[in-house]
Amino acid sequence: MTADTPRVSVVVPAYNESEHIVPVLDRLFESVRLPCEVLVVVDTADDTTIPVVTDYSAKEPRIRCLINTYGRGPANAIRFGIAAAAAPVAVVTMADGCDDPRQIDDLARLVDRGVAVAAASRYMPGGQQVGGPILKGLLSKLAGRSLKLLAHIGTRDATNSFKAYSTDFVRAVGIDSRDGFEIGIELTAKAKRMRMPVAEIPTIWLDRQAGVSNFKVAKWIPGYLRWYRFAFGRRLTAERIRAYGKKIRKGDEQ
């Protein structure tokens, strides 16, 4: 790592956020004290987020807007952003302002100390979820608490997207999700199967105050269930995890 290399790459998947993303970026740059880069990732060249981020970059050179070439959807945007990350730690946070950017430094420092995944947890003491669809919240809480209790996965909130990852770990195991936001539970389950450490800190999640959520519960539940089941089992190497991912992707394509 050189003096110019950021300590943390903040990956922000975005879809037609337009001006709604500006206060989110303002809070992010006010909050993060570690040397950072911010990668806002969109799916298409006509996304309304692009001109806003381009204008923002005139005053803030640490931000870039990237056009995802992996395919549409938040999973592919997150995959693309982590692949482009220059830092040894990648933190995924949402463009809608639901996450607390003041916690990015703390999450990144946990990865610096050796954890593979550091989760911002809504369901541990001190955490809270404010607003959002009731069914989504109930399913998320049930999944997180049961994985913690039964699989000893290291966090009570495996489904939350607001997490920090070791980029070396992510590149070793790969990301197999192609839809939705299930990358959070996927990478947490993979760390568990490799017996790599997972840690958590409490967070307060706030439902978005502007714009429209693109979360599709019914469509994405099968992906979450797949990685929920995967969290249980014997220890695997990164090579075996990659082989499993290749197998499920082949099955999805058939």
Short mmCIF file of N, CA and C in Angstrom, two decimals, residues 100 102-103 120-130 145 156-157 200-205:
data_model
loop_
_atom_site.label_atom_id
_atom_site.label_comp_id
_atom_site.label_asym_id
_atom_site.label_seq_id
_atom_site.Cartn_x
_atom_site.Cartn_y
_atom_site.Cartn_z
N ASP A 100 -25.83 4.93 8.63
CA ASP A 100 -25.15 6.00 9.37
C ASP A 100 -23.68 6.05 8.94
N ARG A 102 -21.27 7.74 9.88
CA ARG A 102 -20.31 7.92 10.97
C ARG A 102 -19.70 6.59 11.41
N GLN A 103 -20.32 5.48 11.02
CA GLN A 103 -19.83 4.17 11.44
C GLN A 103 -18.90 3.53 10.41
N ALA A 120 -22.81 -3.81 10.36
CA ALA A 120 -23.58 -2.85 11.14
C ALA A 120 -24.91 -3.53 11.47
N SER A 121 -25.16 -3.75 12.75
CA SER A 121 -26.28 -4.60 13.17
C SER A 121 -27.43 -3.81 13.76
N ARG A 122 -28.61 -4.01 13.17
CA ARG A 122 -29.83 -3.40 13.69
C ARG A 122 -30.41 -4.17 14.86
N TYR A 123 -29.97 -5.41 15.05
CA TYR A 123 -30.66 -6.32 15.95
C TYR A 123 -29.85 -6.70 17.18
N MET A 124 -28.72 -6.04 17.41
CA MET A 124 -27.98 -6.25 18.65
C MET A 124 -28.31 -5.11 19.61
N PRO A 125 -28.00 -5.24 20.90
CA PRO A 125 -28.27 -4.15 21.83
C PRO A 125 -27.65 -2.83 21.33
N GLY A 126 -28.45 -1.78 21.34
CA GLY A 126 -28.00 -0.49 20.84
C GLY A 126 -28.38 -0.24 19.40
N GLY A 127 -28.81 -1.28 18.69
CA GLY A 127 -29.23 -1.15 17.30
C GLY A 127 -30.73 -0.96 17.20
N GLN A 128 -31.18 -0.48 16.05
CA GLN A 128 -32.61 -0.23 15.86
C GLN A 128 -32.92 -0.08 14.38
N GLN A 129 -34.10 -0.50 13.99
CA GLN A 129 -34.61 -0.23 12.65
C GLN A 129 -35.82 0.70 12.76
N VAL A 130 -35.76 1.81 12.07
CA VAL A 130 -36.82 2.81 12.14
C VAL A 130 -37.50 2.88 10.78
N ARG A 145 -31.21 -13.33 13.69
CA ARG A 145 -31.10 -13.88 15.04
C ARG A 145 -30.96 -15.39 15.04
N ARG A 156 -25.82 -10.65 14.42
CA ARG A 156 -27.27 -10.83 14.49
C ARG A 156 -27.97 -10.24 13.27
N ASP A 157 -27.20 -9.66 12.35
CA ASP A 157 -27.80 -8.96 11.21
C ASP A 157 -27.08 -9.31 9.92
N GLU A 200 -19.51 -7.34 14.65
CA GLU A 200 -20.63 -6.43 14.45
C GLU A 200 -20.56 -5.27 15.42
N ILE A 201 -21.15 -4.16 15.01
CA ILE A 201 -21.37 -3.01 15.88
C ILE A 201 -22.83 -2.60 15.71
N PRO A 202 -23.45 -1.99 16.73
CA PRO A 202 -24.86 -1.61 16.59
C PRO A 202 -25.03 -0.42 15.65
N THR A 203 -26.13 -0.42 14.94
CA THR A 203 -26.46 0.70 14.06
C THR A 203 -27.94 1.03 14.16
N ILE A 204 -28.27 2.26 13.85
CA ILE A 204 -29.68 2.66 13.74
C ILE A 204 -29.97 2.92 12.27
N TRP A 205 -30.83 2.09 11.70
CA TRP A 205 -31.19 2.16 10.28
C TRP A 205 -32.47 2.98 10.15
#
